[in-house]
Amino acid sequence: MTDTQALPPVAPEVTARLVAGLSPRLRKRLDAATAKLAARPVSRDGDVYRIALDDETTLELRATGGSVTDVDAIHCGCLLAPGCVHRPAAAGAAPVAAEATGPEDQATDDHPAPEPADPRAAPPTEAPDVPAATPQQLAAAAGLWAAGAAALEAGVDGAGAVVQAELLGAAHVARLAGLPRPAAAAVGVVGRLRAARAADPAYRLADLVEELRELLSTAHGLGRASGPRLAELRGLARRPYLPGGSLRLYGLFSEPVLAASGHAGVVTWTADTEGRLFRVPDVAPGGAERAAGAVERTVRLGDAALTHRRLARAGLVVSGATVSPDGRLGAGAAVRAVQAGGAGWHEPPLDRFWAEPPHRQAARALAAAALPEARRPPGSDLLFLDVTCRRPLRATGGHVLLADCAGVPVRLTVADEDPALAHRDNLRLLAAAPGLRLRVVGRLTPGPRPQLRLLAVGRPPGDEGPVLRLPDPAGRVDLGYDRLQRTDLPTSDATAPGPPALADDEAVPAPIHLLRRRADRAVAAGRRALALPGTAADDLPRLRRAGLATGAWLLAELHRAAADRGRDVFGRLLPADADRFARAWLATASYTESVAHALCAAAWAAGAEEAAREDDAAEVTP
């Protein structure tokens, strides 16, 4: 049987070896060949994927076991093969294959493999006292640093197939050396670079910046770390599942997953009677179409068989549960589970999540973000708030809805901009209903102002003020999957449908955006974008006046590292010092993140203090 679909995943070492074997002349043509090949249709016959290059020439990829793991599995029928540009172009156009999974993660016919293991996680046990990294690991870390610095030097436009292959080759060497965490970061950088160059609507520059910072910080720290810190930087290649006993779980919501590694699917969040969060993932290789339809796939745990959409509103009774440190439920043979009733967000035990004051939730999320990822509680970045919609804001980076949360102005943004998902349309509709009261779940975005990526909404308790009129008995909406209709909005004058007036975004309390903008610009456009003289002249005084003297020094050093170039004995310009520029950029990005976290905590706390003062004034007013 023959069907048409995307290319199979290709192992990182395959892409790296194919690109390394190209001549300098063909390397210059590789990006154009990759874009041209990606636009051609793909036919599949079993494990064989075929691309017709012309009427007489065919390119074949043999994906034994679901992915291409050998260079000989890519065969081209052109006259220049095997040294042609078509083979590495096909590898560059295909998604990157994930590493092999452990026994707990194996897929079945009815239940695909769950979300790939997070190499940054570690078991909640004491890390071994490792004195230092091995010479092999140090060499692998140096390769990762050099590849990451080259990607930063080139920027998105310059980080084509050759730069990506260097990252994938370094990732493969790092994985063989026992460094799965930085290797996963390198593969993540490649995925986000490809999304940026393909104009993927789900691409976010902030995600690429964070992934590149993760790669450079782990590669840089490996040469100086020992003991638990070294074990944390190395990460784990396998996700451990530990006994979890018996659990009574209640569904909270489902969210779509679109990973930079080429995986997609859904994660359904549940909670037990003690307020602990657990998640049930269904993630496999695929794109936005798989993420959009995964909510209707069946969850099989023991004797329970229900869709993710149903699980988000129902419950489970599980015995013999196995749980990973990041809260993922295993589906081993010894697990027994039956479907049970769920609970509303305003009913126990789920109502406890909204009982915690917002500023304490934000402080908890920020404190967890500062911990090593292995020690972060599951769902630590989730906030559960009662808000009132105010107005849409004109802001860069996407749609923003300003809401009031106990006196704190909170900016609600979409969790994913991909048009195949419902996030963007739902937020637009909510923005057309000022005064609407909502109970929401969102993911905290650290920054100088309170901001949340909205994941799910529902009706708040009580009958005061306009609320959603939903046909769903649970009274909740998973914003990535359930599409709101205008009939779901109240019809009062305060929430009458129509195009609301946009309000200009407000000024940032501290000019940390000046640093973030430069760090983002370096990633997007490369070192040359910061090498122009005088580009930071106006920003340095503003940072100093705001008390960010360290930030001003880092910004000046970033521009010096971008612009300084020596000359040889004949007066010719030497190449820029990519290592110095990468170190300056990493210091700037890390400082910006730390300051943003501090400003975020202060903003939530200030809003809570202001609300408390207003309550005290109301009590003493006769």
Coordinates of C-alpha atoms in Angstrom, one line a residue:
M1 CA 0.0 0.0 0.0
T2 CA 1.3 3.5 -0.9
D3 CA 0.3 6.7 0.9
T4 CA 1.6 10.2 1.2
Q5 CA 3.1 11.6 4.4
A6 CA 6.0 13.4 5.9
L7 CA 9.6 12.0 6.0
P8 CA 10.6 9.6 8.8
P9 CA 12.8 10.8 11.7
V10 CA 16.5 10.6 11.0
A11 CA 19.1 10.0 13.7
P12 CA 21.4 13.0 14.4
E13 CA 24.6 11.1 13.6
V14 CA 23.2 10.2 10.2
T15 CA 22.6 13.8 9.2
A16 CA 26.0 14.8 10.6
R17 CA 27.9 12.2 8.7
L18 CA 26.1 12.9 5.4
V19 CA 26.8 16.7 5.6
A20 CA 30.4 16.1 6.7
G21 CA 31.0 14.0 3.5
L22 CA 29.9 16.9 1.2
S23 CA 32.4 18.9 -0.8
P24 CA 32.7 22.7 0.0
R25 CA 30.9 23.5 -3.3
L26 CA 27.9 21.2 -2.4
R27 CA 27.7 22.6 1.1
K28 CA 26.9 26.0 -0.3
R29 CA 24.0 24.5 -2.2
L30 CA 22.7 22.4 0.7
D31 CA 20.2 24.9 2.1
A32 CA 18.5 25.5 -1.3
A33 CA 18.4 21.7 -2.0
T34 CA 16.9 21.0 1.4
A35 CA 14.1 23.6 0.9
K36 CA 13.4 22.3 -2.6
L37 CA 13.3 18.7 -1.4
A38 CA 11.0 19.5 1.5
A39 CA 8.4 20.9 -0.9
R40 CA 8.2 17.6 -2.9
P41 CA 5.6 15.0 -2.1
V42 CA 6.6 11.8 -0.2
S43 CA 5.2 8.4 -0.9
R44 CA 5.4 5.5 1.6
D45 CA 5.4 1.8 1.0
G46 CA 5.9 0.0 4.3
D47 CA 9.2 1.2 5.8
V48 CA 10.3 2.7 2.5
Y49 CA 9.8 6.4 1.9
R50 CA 10.3 7.7 -1.7
I51 CA 10.7 11.2 -3.2
A52 CA 10.7 11.6 -7.0
L53 CA 13.4 14.0 -7.9
D54 CA 12.5 14.0 -11.5
D55 CA 10.8 11.6 -13.9
E56 CA 13.7 9.1 -13.8
T57 CA 15.4 9.7 -10.4
T58 CA 14.1 8.6 -7.0
L59 CA 15.4 9.2 -3.5
E60 CA 14.6 6.4 -0.9
L61 CA 14.7 6.4 2.9
R62 CA 14.4 3.1 4.7
A63 CA 13.1 3.6 8.2
T64 CA 13.6 0.3 9.8
G65 CA 11.9 0.4 13.2
G66 CA 10.3 3.8 12.4
S67 CA 13.5 5.9 12.0
V68 CA 16.5 6.1 9.8
T69 CA 19.6 5.1 11.8
D70 CA 22.2 4.4 9.1
V71 CA 23.6 6.5 6.3
D72 CA 23.2 3.6 3.8
A73 CA 19.4 3.7 4.6
I74 CA 19.2 6.8 2.4
H75 CA 19.8 5.9 -1.2
C76 CA 19.7 8.3 -4.2
G77 CA 19.5 7.2 -7.9
C78 CA 21.2 10.2 -9.4
L79 CA 24.5 10.0 -11.2
L80 CA 26.4 11.8 -8.4
A81 CA 25.3 9.4 -5.7
P82 CA 26.4 8.6 -3.0
G83 CA 28.3 12.0 -2.9
C84 CA 25.3 14.0 -4.1
V85 CA 23.5 16.8 -2.2
H86 CA 20.2 14.9 -2.2
R87 CA 21.0 12.5 0.6
P88 CA 22.0 15.1 3.2
A89 CA 19.2 17.4 2.0
A90 CA 16.7 14.6 2.7
A91 CA 18.2 14.1 6.2
G92 CA 18.0 17.8 6.9
A93 CA 14.4 18.1 5.8
A94 CA 13.3 15.2 8.0
P95 CA 12.6 15.5 11.8
V96 CA 15.3 14.5 14.2
A97 CA 14.9 11.0 15.7
A98 CA 14.6 10.7 19.5
E99 CA 16.9 8.4 21.4
A100 CA 15.7 4.9 22.2
T101 CA 13.2 4.6 25.0
G102 CA 13.2 2.4 28.1
P103 CA 10.9 -0.5 28.8
E104 CA 8.3 1.7 30.5
D105 CA 8.1 3.9 27.4
Q106 CA 7.6 1.3 24.7
A107 CA 4.7 1.8 22.4
T108 CA 1.9 -0.7 21.7
D109 CA -0.7 -0.8 18.9
D110 CA -3.3 0.8 21.1
H111 CA -1.1 3.1 23.2
P112 CA 1.8 5.1 21.5
A113 CA 4.9 5.8 23.3
P114 CA 4.5 8.6 25.9
E115 CA 6.4 11.9 25.8
P116 CA 10.2 11.3 25.2
A117 CA 12.3 11.0 28.3
D118 CA 13.5 14.4 29.6
P119 CA 17.3 14.1 29.9
R120 CA 17.3 17.0 32.4
A121 CA 15.4 15.0 35.0
A122 CA 17.1 12.8 37.5
P123 CA 15.8 10.3 40.1
P124 CA 15.0 11.8 43.5
T125 CA 18.0 10.1 45.1
E126 CA 21.3 11.4 46.3
A127 CA 23.6 12.0 43.3
P128 CA 26.9 10.1 43.3
D129 CA 30.0 12.0 44.4
V130 CA 31.7 12.3 41.0
P131 CA 35.0 14.3 41.4
A132 CA 35.0 15.7 37.8
A133 CA 33.9 15.0 34.2
T134 CA 35.9 12.5 32.2
P135 CA 38.2 13.6 29.4
Q136 CA 35.7 12.2 26.9
Q137 CA 32.9 14.3 28.5
L138 CA 35.1 17.4 28.5
A139 CA 35.9 17.0 24.8
A140 CA 32.2 16.4 24.1
A141 CA 31.2 19.5 26.1
A142 CA 33.8 21.6 24.2
G143 CA 32.3 20.4 20.9
L144 CA 28.8 21.3 22.1
W145 CA 30.1 24.8 23.1
A146 CA 31.8 25.3 19.8
A147 CA 28.7 24.2 17.8
G148 CA 26.4 26.4 20.0
A149 CA 28.7 29.4 19.6
A150 CA 28.7 28.9 15.8
A151 CA 24.9 28.9 15.7
L152 CA 24.9 32.1 17.8
E153 CA 27.5 33.7 15.6
A154 CA 25.4 33.0 12.5
G155 CA 21.9 33.8 13.8
V156 CA 18.7 32.2 12.5
D157 CA 19.3 33.2 8.9
G158 CA 22.8 31.9 8.8
A159 CA 22.3 28.7 10.8
G160 CA 21.5 26.5 7.8
A161 CA 21.9 22.8 7.3
V162 CA 25.7 22.9 7.8
V163 CA 25.5 24.6 11.2
Q164 CA 22.6 22.3 12.2
A165 CA 24.6 19.2 11.2
E166 CA 27.5 20.4 13.4
L167 CA 25.0 20.7 16.3
L168 CA 23.6 17.2 15.6
G169 CA 27.1 15.7 15.4
A170 CA 28.1 17.3 18.6
A171 CA 24.9 16.0 20.2
H172 CA 25.6 12.5 19.1
V173 CA 29.2 12.6 20.5
A174 CA 27.8 14.0 23.8
R175 CA 25.2 11.3 24.1
L176 CA 27.9 8.6 23.6
A177 CA 30.0 10.3 26.3
G178 CA 27.1 10.2 28.8
L179 CA 25.9 13.7 28.5
P180 CA 22.2 13.4 27.5
R181 CA 21.1 16.7 28.9
P182 CA 23.3 19.0 26.8
A183 CA 22.8 16.6 23.9
A184 CA 19.0 17.0 24.1
A185 CA 19.5 20.8 24.3
A186 CA 21.5 20.8 21.1
V187 CA 18.8 18.7 19.3
G188 CA 16.2 21.2 20.6
V189 CA 18.2 24.1 19.2
V190 CA 18.2 22.4 15.8
G191 CA 14.4 21.8 15.9
R192 CA 13.7 25.4 16.8
L193 CA 16.1 26.7 14.1
R194 CA 14.3 24.6 11.5
A195 CA 10.9 25.9 12.7
A196 CA 12.2 29.5 12.5
R197 CA 13.6 29.0 9.0
A198 CA 10.4 27.3 7.8
A199 CA 8.2 30.1 9.2
D200 CA 6.4 27.7 11.5
P201 CA 3.5 29.6 13.1
A202 CA 4.3 27.8 16.4
Y203 CA 7.9 29.1 16.5
R204 CA 8.8 31.5 19.3
L205 CA 12.1 33.3 19.5
A206 CA 12.0 33.2 23.3
D207 CA 11.9 29.4 23.1
L208 CA 15.0 29.3 20.8
V209 CA 16.8 31.8 23.2
E210 CA 16.0 29.6 26.2
E211 CA 17.1 26.4 24.4
L212 CA 20.4 28.0 23.3
R213 CA 21.0 29.3 26.8
E214 CA 20.4 25.8 28.2
L215 CA 22.9 24.4 25.7
L216 CA 25.7 26.9 26.4
S217 CA 25.2 27.0 30.2
T218 CA 25.4 23.2 30.5
A219 CA 28.3 22.8 28.2
H220 CA 30.1 25.7 30.0
G221 CA 29.4 24.3 33.4
L222 CA 30.6 20.7 32.8
G223 CA 34.2 21.6 33.1
R224 CA 33.9 23.1 36.5
A225 CA 31.2 21.0 38.2
S226 CA 31.5 17.9 40.4
G227 CA 29.3 15.8 42.6
P228 CA 25.6 16.5 42.5
R229 CA 26.0 19.5 40.3
L230 CA 27.9 17.4 37.7
A231 CA 25.2 14.7 37.8
E232 CA 22.6 17.4 37.3
L233 CA 24.4 18.9 34.3
R234 CA 24.9 15.5 32.7
G235 CA 21.2 14.5 33.0
L236 CA 19.7 11.0 32.5
A237 CA 19.2 9.0 29.4
R238 CA 16.3 7.0 30.8
R239 CA 13.3 8.2 32.7
P240 CA 13.0 6.2 36.0
Y241 CA 9.5 5.1 37.1
L242 CA 9.1 4.5 40.8
P243 CA 6.2 2.8 42.7
G244 CA 3.4 5.2 43.4
G245 CA 1.0 2.9 45.3
S246 CA -2.7 3.5 45.0
L247 CA -4.0 6.8 43.7
R248 CA -7.5 8.4 43.3
L249 CA -7.1 10.9 40.5
Y250 CA -9.4 13.7 39.2
G251 CA -9.0 15.2 35.7
L252 CA -8.0 18.8 35.5
F253 CA -7.4 19.7 31.8
S254 CA -5.7 18.6 28.6
E255 CA -3.1 20.6 26.7
P256 CA -1.6 20.0 23.2
V257 CA 2.1 19.3 22.9
L258 CA 4.2 20.6 19.9
A259 CA 7.8 19.9 20.6
A260 CA 10.8 21.2 18.7
S261 CA 12.1 17.6 18.4
G262 CA 9.3 16.8 15.9
H263 CA 7.0 15.1 18.5
A264 CA 3.4 16.1 19.1
G265 CA 0.4 14.9 21.1
V266 CA -1.4 15.7 24.3
V267 CA -0.8 15.7 28.0
T268 CA -3.7 15.4 30.4
W269 CA -3.2 16.7 33.9
T270 CA -4.8 15.0 36.9
A271 CA -4.6 15.6 40.7
D272 CA -5.0 13.3 43.7
T273 CA -6.9 13.9 46.9
E274 CA -3.7 15.4 48.5
G275 CA -3.2 18.1 45.8
R276 CA -0.4 16.4 43.9
L277 CA -0.3 16.7 40.2
F278 CA 0.2 13.9 37.7
R279 CA 0.1 13.8 33.9
V280 CA -0.8 11.2 31.3
P281 CA 1.1 11.9 28.1
D282 CA 0.4 10.6 24.5
V283 CA 3.3 12.1 22.5
A284 CA 4.9 10.5 19.4
P285 CA 6.6 11.8 16.2
G286 CA 4.2 14.1 14.3
G287 CA 3.2 17.7 13.8
A288 CA 0.3 20.0 14.5
E289 CA -2.3 17.7 13.0
R290 CA -1.4 15.0 15.5
A291 CA -1.5 17.4 18.4
A292 CA -4.9 18.7 17.3
G293 CA -6.4 15.1 17.1
A294 CA -4.6 13.5 20.0
V295 CA -7.2 14.5 22.6
E296 CA -9.5 11.9 21.1
R297 CA -7.0 9.1 21.4
T298 CA -7.6 6.4 24.0
V299 CA -5.8 6.3 27.4
R300 CA -5.3 2.7 28.5
L301 CA -4.3 2.2 32.1
G302 CA -5.2 -1.2 33.5
D303 CA -8.8 -1.9 32.7
A304 CA -9.6 1.8 32.1
A305 CA -10.0 2.9 28.5
L306 CA -11.2 6.5 27.9
T307 CA -10.1 9.4 25.7
H308 CA -7.9 12.2 27.0
R309 CA -10.9 14.6 26.6
R310 CA -12.9 12.3 28.8
L311 CA -10.1 11.8 31.3
A312 CA -9.8 15.6 31.7
R313 CA -13.3 15.7 33.2
A314 CA -13.5 12.2 34.8
G315 CA -11.3 10.4 37.2
L316 CA -9.3 7.2 37.8
V317 CA -8.7 4.8 40.6
V318 CA -5.2 3.4 40.1
S319 CA -3.4 0.6 42.0
G320 CA 0.2 -0.4 41.6
A321 CA 0.9 2.9 40.0
T322 CA 4.3 3.8 38.6
V323 CA 5.3 7.5 38.6
S324 CA 8.3 9.3 37.2
P325 CA 9.9 12.2 39.1
D326 CA 8.2 14.7 36.8
G327 CA 4.7 13.2 37.5
R328 CA 4.2 11.0 34.5
L329 CA 2.1 8.0 35.1
G330 CA 3.5 4.7 33.7
A331 CA 1.4 2.1 31.8
G332 CA 3.3 -1.0 32.9
A333 CA 1.7 -4.5 33.0
A334 CA 1.3 -4.4 36.8
V335 CA -0.7 -1.2 36.8
R336 CA -4.5 -1.6 37.5
A337 CA -7.0 1.2 36.9
V338 CA -10.7 1.7 36.6
Q339 CA -12.6 4.8 35.6
A340 CA -14.3 6.8 38.3
G341 CA -16.2 10.1 38.7
G342 CA -14.5 13.4 38.3
A343 CA -14.9 16.7 40.2
G344 CA -15.6 20.3 39.2
W345 CA -13.0 23.0 39.7
H346 CA -15.2 24.5 42.4
E347 CA -15.5 21.2 44.2
P348 CA -13.0 19.4 46.5
P349 CA -10.3 18.3 46.1
L350 CA -9.7 20.5 43.0
D351 CA -10.8 23.7 44.6
R352 CA -7.8 23.8 46.8
F353 CA -5.6 24.9 43.8
W354 CA -7.6 28.2 43.5
A355 CA -7.6 28.7 47.3
E356 CA -3.9 29.7 47.4
P357 CA -3.3 33.4 47.0
P358 CA -2.0 34.4 43.5
H359 CA 1.2 36.0 44.8
R360 CA 2.1 32.8 46.7
Q361 CA 1.5 30.7 43.7
A362 CA 3.7 32.9 41.6
A363 CA 6.4 32.8 44.3
R364 CA 6.2 29.1 44.4
A365 CA 6.5 28.8 40.6
L366 CA 9.5 31.1 40.5
A367 CA 11.2 29.3 43.4
A368 CA 10.7 26.0 41.6
A369 CA 12.2 27.5 38.4
A370 CA 15.4 28.3 40.2
L371 CA 15.8 24.6 41.3
P372 CA 17.5 21.9 39.3
E373 CA 14.9 20.4 37.0
A374 CA 15.2 17.1 38.8
R375 CA 13.9 18.7 42.0
R376 CA 11.0 20.7 40.5
P377 CA 7.6 19.4 41.6
P378 CA 5.3 18.3 38.7
G379 CA 3.3 21.2 37.4
S380 CA 5.2 23.7 39.5
D381 CA 4.9 26.4 36.7
L382 CA 1.1 26.1 36.6
L383 CA -1.1 28.9 38.2
F384 CA -4.7 28.6 39.2
L385 CA -6.5 32.0 39.3
D386 CA -9.9 33.7 39.3
V387 CA -9.7 36.6 36.9
T388 CA -11.9 39.3 35.3
C389 CA -11.3 40.1 31.7
R390 CA -10.6 43.8 31.1
R391 CA -9.3 44.6 27.5
P392 CA -7.0 43.4 24.8
L393 CA -3.5 45.0 24.6
R394 CA -1.4 46.0 21.7
A395 CA 1.8 44.2 22.4
T396 CA 4.6 42.5 20.5
G397 CA 4.9 38.8 20.4
G398 CA 1.2 37.9 19.9
H399 CA -2.3 38.4 21.3
V400 CA -2.6 39.6 24.9
L401 CA -5.6 40.0 27.1
L402 CA -5.4 42.1 30.2
A403 CA -7.2 40.7 33.2
D404 CA -7.6 41.6 36.8
C405 CA -6.7 39.0 39.5
A406 CA -7.4 40.2 43.0
G407 CA -6.1 43.6 42.1
V408 CA -3.1 42.4 40.1
P409 CA -3.2 43.2 36.4
V410 CA -2.3 39.9 34.6
R411 CA -1.5 39.6 30.9
L412 CA -3.0 36.4 29.4
T413 CA -1.4 35.1 26.2
V414 CA -1.9 32.1 24.0
A415 CA 0.0 29.0 24.8
D416 CA 0.7 28.1 21.2
E417 CA 0.2 30.3 18.0
D418 CA -0.3 27.3 15.6
P419 CA -3.5 27.8 13.7
A420 CA -4.3 24.1 13.9
L421 CA -5.0 24.6 17.6
A422 CA -7.8 26.6 19.1
H423 CA -5.7 28.8 21.5
R424 CA -5.6 32.0 19.3
D425 CA -9.3 32.0 18.3
N426 CA -10.4 31.4 21.9
L427 CA -8.3 34.2 23.3
R428 CA -9.7 36.6 20.7
L429 CA -13.2 35.7 21.7
L430 CA -12.5 36.1 25.4
A431 CA -11.0 39.5 24.6
A432 CA -14.3 40.6 23.1
A433 CA -16.0 40.2 26.5
P434 CA -14.8 42.8 29.0
G435 CA -16.1 42.1 32.5
L436 CA -16.2 38.4 32.0
R437 CA -15.3 36.4 35.1
L438 CA -13.2 33.3 34.6
R439 CA -11.5 30.6 36.6
V440 CA -8.3 29.8 34.6
V441 CA -5.2 27.6 34.5
G442 CA -2.1 29.0 33.0
R443 CA 1.6 28.6 32.8
L444 CA 3.7 31.4 34.4
T445 CA 5.9 33.5 32.1
P446 CA 8.6 35.1 34.2
G447 CA 8.9 38.8 33.4
P448 CA 8.7 42.3 34.9
R449 CA 4.9 42.1 34.7
P450 CA 2.5 39.2 35.7
Q451 CA 1.9 37.1 32.6
L452 CA 0.3 33.7 31.9
R453 CA 0.1 31.4 29.0
L454 CA -3.6 30.5 29.1
L455 CA -4.3 26.7 29.0
A456 CA -7.9 26.2 30.3
V457 CA -10.8 28.3 31.5
G458 CA -14.0 27.6 33.3
R459 CA -16.9 29.1 35.3
P460 CA -15.9 30.7 38.6
P461 CA -17.9 29.9 41.8
G462 CA -20.8 32.2 42.6
D463 CA -23.4 34.0 40.4
E464 CA -22.0 37.5 40.5
G465 CA -21.0 39.1 37.2
P466 CA -21.1 37.7 33.7
V467 CA -19.7 34.1 33.3
L468 CA -19.4 31.7 30.4
R469 CA -22.5 29.7 29.4
L470 CA -21.1 26.3 28.5
P471 CA -22.9 23.2 27.4
D472 CA -20.2 21.1 29.1
P473 CA -21.5 19.9 32.5
A474 CA -18.0 20.3 33.9
G475 CA -18.1 24.0 33.0
R476 CA -14.6 24.1 31.6
V477 CA -12.8 24.6 28.3
D478 CA -9.4 23.2 27.2
L479 CA -8.3 26.2 25.1
G480 CA -6.1 24.2 22.8
Y481 CA -9.0 21.8 21.8
D482 CA -12.4 23.2 22.6
R483 CA -13.5 26.1 20.5
L484 CA -15.6 28.7 22.2
Q485 CA -18.6 30.2 20.4
R486 CA -20.2 33.6 20.7
T487 CA -23.2 31.9 22.2
D488 CA -21.0 30.8 25.1
L489 CA -20.4 34.4 26.1
P490 CA -22.9 36.3 28.2
T491 CA -25.1 38.8 26.4
S492 CA -25.1 41.7 28.8
D493 CA -24.2 45.2 27.6
A494 CA -20.8 44.9 29.3
T495 CA -19.9 41.9 27.2
A496 CA -21.7 42.6 23.9
P497 CA -19.9 41.1 20.9
G498 CA -18.0 43.4 18.7
P499 CA -14.4 44.6 17.9
P500 CA -13.1 46.1 21.1
A501 CA -10.7 49.1 21.1
L502 CA -7.1 48.1 21.5
A503 CA -5.2 49.7 24.3
D504 CA -1.5 50.5 24.1
D505 CA 0.8 48.3 26.2
E506 CA 2.1 50.0 29.3
A507 CA 5.6 50.9 30.1
V508 CA 7.9 48.3 31.7
P509 CA 8.7 49.1 35.3
A510 CA 12.4 48.4 34.8
P511 CA 14.2 48.5 31.4
I512 CA 15.2 44.9 31.5
H513 CA 13.7 44.6 28.1
L514 CA 16.7 46.5 26.7
L515 CA 18.9 43.6 27.7
R516 CA 16.4 40.9 26.5
R517 CA 16.0 42.7 23.2
R518 CA 19.8 42.6 22.5
A519 CA 20.1 39.0 23.5
D520 CA 17.1 38.0 21.3
R521 CA 18.5 40.1 18.4
A522 CA 21.8 38.3 18.6
V523 CA 20.1 34.9 18.3
A524 CA 17.8 36.1 15.5
A525 CA 20.3 38.0 13.4
G526 CA 23.7 36.8 14.6
R527 CA 26.8 38.6 15.9
R528 CA 27.0 41.2 13.1
A529 CA 23.7 42.7 14.2
L530 CA 25.3 43.9 17.4
A531 CA 28.6 44.9 15.8
L532 CA 27.5 48.3 14.5
P533 CA 29.0 51.2 16.4
G534 CA 26.8 53.2 18.7
T535 CA 23.9 50.8 18.8
A536 CA 24.0 50.6 22.7
A537 CA 24.7 54.3 23.4
D538 CA 21.2 55.2 24.4
D539 CA 20.5 52.0 26.4
L540 CA 23.5 52.1 28.8
P541 CA 22.4 55.3 30.6
R542 CA 18.9 54.1 31.0
L543 CA 20.1 50.8 32.6
R544 CA 22.4 52.7 35.0
R545 CA 19.7 55.2 36.0
A546 CA 17.4 52.2 36.8
G547 CA 20.1 50.7 39.1
L548 CA 21.1 47.9 36.7
A549 CA 24.8 48.8 36.6
T550 CA 25.7 45.1 36.1
G551 CA 23.3 44.9 33.2
A552 CA 24.8 48.0 31.6
W553 CA 28.3 46.5 31.9
L554 CA 27.1 43.2 30.4
L555 CA 25.5 45.0 27.5
A556 CA 28.6 47.0 26.8
E557 CA 30.7 43.9 26.9
L558 CA 28.3 42.1 24.6
H559 CA 28.6 44.8 22.0
R560 CA 32.4 45.0 22.4
A561 CA 32.7 41.2 21.9
A562 CA 30.5 41.5 18.8
A563 CA 32.5 44.4 17.3
D564 CA 36.2 43.7 18.3
R565 CA 38.2 42.1 15.6
G566 CA 42.0 42.1 15.4
R567 CA 44.2 42.4 12.3
D568 CA 47.0 40.2 11.0
V569 CA 50.5 41.4 10.1
F570 CA 49.2 42.5 6.7
G571 CA 46.4 44.6 8.2
R572 CA 43.7 42.3 7.2
L573 CA 40.7 41.8 9.6
L574 CA 40.8 38.5 11.5
P575 CA 37.6 36.5 12.2
A576 CA 35.7 37.6 15.3
D577 CA 36.2 35.8 18.6
A578 CA 33.1 33.6 18.6
D579 CA 34.0 32.1 22.0
R580 CA 34.2 35.5 23.6
F581 CA 30.9 36.6 22.1
A582 CA 29.2 33.4 23.3
R583 CA 30.5 33.9 26.8
A584 CA 29.3 37.5 26.8
W585 CA 25.9 36.5 25.4
L586 CA 25.5 33.7 27.9
A587 CA 26.2 36.1 30.8
T588 CA 23.8 38.6 29.5
A589 CA 21.0 36.0 29.0
S590 CA 21.5 34.5 32.4
Y591 CA 21.5 37.9 34.1
T592 CA 18.4 38.9 32.2
E593 CA 16.6 35.8 33.3
S594 CA 17.5 36.3 37.0
V595 CA 16.4 39.9 37.0
A596 CA 13.2 39.0 35.2
H597 CA 12.4 36.4 37.9
A598 CA 13.0 39.0 40.6
L599 CA 10.8 41.6 38.9
C600 CA 8.1 39.1 38.4
A601 CA 8.0 38.1 42.1
A602 CA 7.9 41.8 43.1
A603 CA 5.1 42.6 40.6
W604 CA 2.9 39.8 42.0
A605 CA 3.7 40.8 45.6
A606 CA 3.1 44.5 44.9
G607 CA -0.3 43.7 43.5
A608 CA -1.3 41.7 46.5
E609 CA -0.1 44.4 48.9
E610 CA -2.1 47.0 47.0
A611 CA -5.3 44.9 47.1
A612 CA -4.7 44.4 50.9
R613 CA -4.5 48.1 51.4
E614 CA -7.7 48.7 49.5
D615 CA -9.5 46.1 51.6
D616 CA -8.2 47.7 54.8
A617 CA -9.3 51.1 53.6
A618 CA -12.8 49.8 52.8
E619 CA -13.1 48.3 56.3
V620 CA -12.4 51.6 58.1
T621 CA -14.6 53.7 55.8
P622 CA -17.8 54.5 57.6

